mmCIF file of C-alpha atoms in Angstrom:
data_model
loop_
_atom_site.group_PDB
_atom_site.id
_atom_site.type_symbol
_atom_site.label_atom_id
_atom_site.label_comp_id
_atom_site.label_asym_id
_atom_site.label_seq_id
_atom_site.Cartn_x
_atom_site.Cartn_y
_atom_site.Cartn_z
ATOM 1 C CA UNK A 1 -10.488 0.465 -0.259
ATOM 2 C CA UNK A 2 -8.650 2.791 -2.658
ATOM 3 C CA UNK A 3 -10.570 5.550 -4.373
ATOM 4 C CA UNK A 4 -9.347 7.067 -7.661
ATOM 5 C CA UNK A 5 -8.917 10.831 -7.748
ATOM 6 C CA UNK A 6 -9.325 11.378 -11.434
ATOM 7 C CA UNK A 7 -12.047 8.736 -12.341
ATOM 8 C CA UNK A 8 -15.089 6.942 -10.734
ATOM 9 C CA UNK A 9 -13.026 3.894 -9.853
ATOM 10 C CA UNK A 10 -12.847 2.295 -6.400
ATOM 11 C CA UNK A 11 -10.728 -0.892 -5.572
ATOM 12 C CA UNK A 12 -11.855 -3.172 -2.594
ATOM 13 C CA UNK A 13 -9.960 -6.042 -1.105
ATOM 14 C CA UNK A 14 -11.303 -8.975 0.767
ATOM 15 C CA UNK A 15 -10.203 -12.118 2.846
ATOM 16 C CA UNK A 16 -10.090 -14.222 -0.327
ATOM 17 C CA UNK A 17 -7.149 -12.392 -1.482
ATOM 18 C CA UNK A 18 -8.874 -10.938 -4.423
ATOM 19 C CA UNK A 19 -8.842 -7.153 -5.310
ATOM 20 C CA UNK A 20 -12.014 -6.059 -7.165
ATOM 21 C CA UNK A 21 -12.023 -2.878 -9.222
ATOM 22 C CA UNK A 22 -15.506 -1.172 -9.402
ATOM 23 C CA UNK A 23 -16.842 1.478 -11.825
ATOM 24 C CA UNK A 24 -19.096 3.674 -9.958
ATOM 25 C CA UNK A 25 -20.809 4.769 -13.074
ATOM 26 C CA UNK A 26 -21.689 1.192 -14.069
ATOM 27 C CA UNK A 27 -22.195 0.179 -10.473
ATOM 28 C CA UNK A 28 -20.442 -3.027 -10.957
ATOM 29 C CA UNK A 29 -17.093 -4.846 -10.757
ATOM 30 C CA UNK A 30 -15.116 -4.364 -14.107
ATOM 31 C CA UNK A 31 -12.007 -6.431 -13.072
ATOM 32 C CA UNK A 32 -10.580 -8.743 -10.478
ATOM 33 C CA UNK A 33 -6.870 -8.638 -9.907
ATOM 34 C CA UNK A 34 -5.113 -11.625 -8.349
ATOM 35 C CA UNK A 35 -2.102 -11.863 -6.186
ATOM 36 C CA UNK A 36 0.426 -14.780 -5.990
ATOM 37 C CA UNK A 37 -1.237 -16.111 -2.827
ATOM 38 C CA UNK A 38 -4.620 -16.260 -1.372
ATOM 39 C CA UNK A 39 -4.003 -14.354 1.748
ATOM 40 C CA UNK A 40 -6.298 -11.521 3.031
ATOM 41 C CA UNK A 41 -5.925 -7.982 1.382
ATOM 42 C CA UNK A 42 -5.237 -5.658 4.443
ATOM 43 C CA UNK A 43 -4.610 -2.294 2.511
ATOM 44 C CA UNK A 44 -4.956 -0.799 -0.846
ATOM 45 C CA UNK A 45 -3.781 2.660 -2.243
ATOM 46 C CA UNK A 46 -3.580 4.252 -5.639
ATOM 47 C CA UNK A 47 -0.638 6.366 -6.808
ATOM 48 C CA UNK A 48 -1.405 9.948 -7.363
ATOM 49 C CA UNK A 49 -1.929 9.454 -11.095
ATOM 50 C CA UNK A 50 -4.327 6.474 -10.424
ATOM 51 C CA UNK A 51 -2.224 4.271 -12.746
ATOM 52 C CA UNK A 52 -0.624 1.925 -10.175
ATOM 53 C CA UNK A 53 -2.520 0.254 -7.251
ATOM 54 C CA UNK A 54 -0.524 -1.122 -4.278
ATOM 55 C CA UNK A 55 -1.770 -3.712 -2.027
ATOM 56 C CA UNK A 56 -0.582 -4.982 1.427
ATOM 57 C CA UNK A 57 -1.436 -8.630 2.306
ATOM 58 C CA UNK A 58 -1.575 -10.947 5.399
ATOM 59 C CA UNK A 59 1.295 -13.004 4.165
ATOM 60 C CA UNK A 60 3.532 -9.850 4.265
ATOM 61 C CA UNK A 61 3.574 -9.316 0.475
ATOM 62 C CA UNK A 62 3.129 -5.982 -1.200
ATOM 63 C CA UNK A 63 1.802 -6.183 -4.915
ATOM 64 C CA UNK A 64 1.755 -3.379 -7.292
ATOM 65 C CA UNK A 65 -0.761 -3.730 -10.290
ATOM 66 C CA UNK A 66 -0.835 -1.572 -13.380
ATOM 67 C CA UNK A 67 -4.351 -0.387 -13.567
ATOM 68 C CA UNK A 68 -4.836 -0.057 -17.241
ATOM 69 C CA UNK A 69 -4.090 -3.559 -18.180
ATOM 70 C CA UNK A 70 -4.822 -5.254 -14.561
ATOM 71 C CA UNK A 71 -1.632 -6.977 -14.341
ATOM 72 C CA UNK A 72 0.824 -7.379 -11.401
ATOM 73 C CA UNK A 73 4.067 -5.633 -12.285
ATOM 74 C CA UNK A 74 5.821 -6.429 -9.039
ATOM 75 C CA UNK A 75 5.586 -8.080 -5.950
ATOM 76 C CA UNK A 76 7.677 -7.165 -2.840
ATOM 77 C CA UNK A 77 8.373 -9.466 0.133
ATOM 78 C CA UNK A 78 10.432 -7.261 2.343
ATOM 79 C CA UNK A 79 8.309 -7.663 5.549
ATOM 80 C CA UNK A 80 8.483 -10.657 7.981
ATOM 81 C CA UNK A 81 4.708 -10.275 8.988
ATOM 82 C CA UNK A 82 1.520 -8.681 7.801
ATOM 83 C CA UNK A 83 1.809 -5.651 5.551
ATOM 84 C CA UNK A 84 -0.999 -3.756 7.246
ATOM 85 C CA UNK A 85 -0.714 -0.420 5.366
ATOM 86 C CA UNK A 86 0.402 0.790 2.024
ATOM 87 C CA UNK A 87 0.582 4.448 1.078
ATOM 88 C CA UNK A 88 2.065 6.513 -1.865
ATOM 89 C CA UNK A 89 3.627 9.721 -1.033
ATOM 90 C CA UNK A 90 2.427 12.765 -3.048
ATOM 91 C CA UNK A 91 5.194 12.569 -5.744
ATOM 92 C CA UNK A 92 4.201 9.123 -6.507
ATOM 93 C CA UNK A 93 7.896 7.866 -6.416
ATOM 94 C CA UNK A 94 7.691 6.682 -2.918
ATOM 95 C CA UNK A 95 5.479 3.892 -1.305
ATOM 96 C CA UNK A 96 5.262 3.439 2.532
ATOM 97 C CA UNK A 97 4.587 0.180 3.819
ATOM 98 C CA UNK A 98 3.908 -0.649 7.503
ATOM 99 C CA UNK A 99 3.935 -3.970 8.993
ATOM 100 C CA UNK A 100 3.333 -6.110 12.135
ATOM 101 C CA UNK A 101 6.983 -6.862 12.087
ATOM 102 C CA UNK A 102 7.430 -3.421 13.667
ATOM 103 C CA UNK A 103 8.964 -1.713 10.752
ATOM 104 C CA UNK A 104 8.139 0.831 8.002
ATOM 105 C CA UNK A 105 9.668 0.525 4.573
ATOM 106 C CA UNK A 106 10.210 3.358 2.129
ATOM 107 C CA UNK A 107 10.114 1.771 -1.311
ATOM 108 C CA UNK A 108 11.361 3.526 -4.367
ATOM 109 C CA UNK A 109 8.802 2.354 -6.836
ATOM 110 C CA UNK A 110 10.791 3.814 -9.885
ATOM 111 C CA UNK A 111 13.667 1.418 -8.936
ATOM 112 C CA UNK A 112 11.569 -1.337 -7.494
ATOM 113 C CA UNK A 113 13.628 -1.585 -4.261
ATOM 114 C CA UNK A 114 13.476 -0.900 -0.620
ATOM 115 C CA UNK A 115 15.366 2.354 0.008
ATOM 116 C CA UNK A 116 15.061 2.537 3.839
ATOM 117 C CA UNK A 117 13.625 0.484 6.739
ATOM 118 C CA UNK A 118 12.516 2.667 9.673
ATOM 119 C CA UNK A 119 12.785 0.755 12.955
ATOM 120 C CA UNK A 120 12.146 2.179 16.424
ATOM 121 C CA UNK A 121 8.473 0.826 17.370
ATOM 122 C CA UNK A 122 8.495 -1.723 19.884
ATOM 123 C CA UNK A 123 5.337 -3.436 18.573
ATOM 124 C CA UNK A 124 3.264 -3.952 15.575
ATOM 125 C CA UNK A 125 3.114 -0.798 13.186
ATOM 126 C CA UNK A 126 -0.422 -0.301 12.046
ATOM 127 C CA UNK A 127 -0.206 2.593 9.678
ATOM 128 C CA UNK A 128 2.507 4.827 7.827
ATOM 129 C CA UNK A 129 1.774 8.315 5.905
ATOM 130 C CA UNK A 130 3.932 10.820 4.296
ATOM 131 C CA UNK A 131 3.326 14.397 5.036
ATOM 132 C CA UNK A 132 2.006 15.906 1.781
ATOM 133 C CA UNK A 133 4.489 18.879 1.568
ATOM 134 C CA UNK A 134 7.313 18.049 3.857
ATOM 135 C CA UNK A 135 9.887 15.097 3.672
ATOM 136 C CA UNK A 136 8.438 13.483 6.783
ATOM 137 C CA UNK A 137 6.889 10.045 7.573
ATOM 138 C CA UNK A 138 4.316 9.477 10.380
ATOM 139 C CA UNK A 139 3.735 6.092 11.779
ATOM 140 C CA UNK A 140 1.564 4.552 14.603
ATOM 141 C CA UNK A 141 1.943 1.393 16.236
ATOM 142 C CA UNK A 142 0.272 -0.996 18.865
ATOM 143 C CA UNK A 143 3.037 0.361 21.205
ATOM 144 C CA UNK A 144 0.758 3.261 21.749
ATOM 145 C CA UNK A 145 3.167 5.735 20.043
ATOM 146 C CA UNK A 146 3.019 7.831 16.956
ATOM 147 C CA UNK A 147 6.542 8.587 15.359
ATOM 148 C CA UNK A 148 7.728 11.360 13.102
ATOM 149 C CA UNK A 149 10.620 10.395 10.940
ATOM 150 C CA UNK A 150 12.360 13.262 9.398
#
């Protein structure tokens, strides 16, 4: 589930691989976004300006959609297993993706490339978040640890 900060828009994902965009004023689905595959949607997050939606999928893909036109603008396949978590940093330039392959990737969305892959967890990574004011990344894993990457 992704909630827009500047409008009454919510995006939800399902097992069918579809992302549905809902207008809370109309109380209805106003758009359906498709990915290249039909794998389950595991995570969604809107960038700070609510213009690009990131989605993490069970087939390890991460898809970015431009919200105004509803089209996929980029598909990243940098993980080996499920992309369990996607999260934009406060500046909107960086997207963190956490995967069951045990890694966290820092994606530069302006360049469309993986800048850094953080390794160190000994099991599946469930979630990654950036600190809102400091250049830190936090991640948690099935290995029962939370890591701070500075």
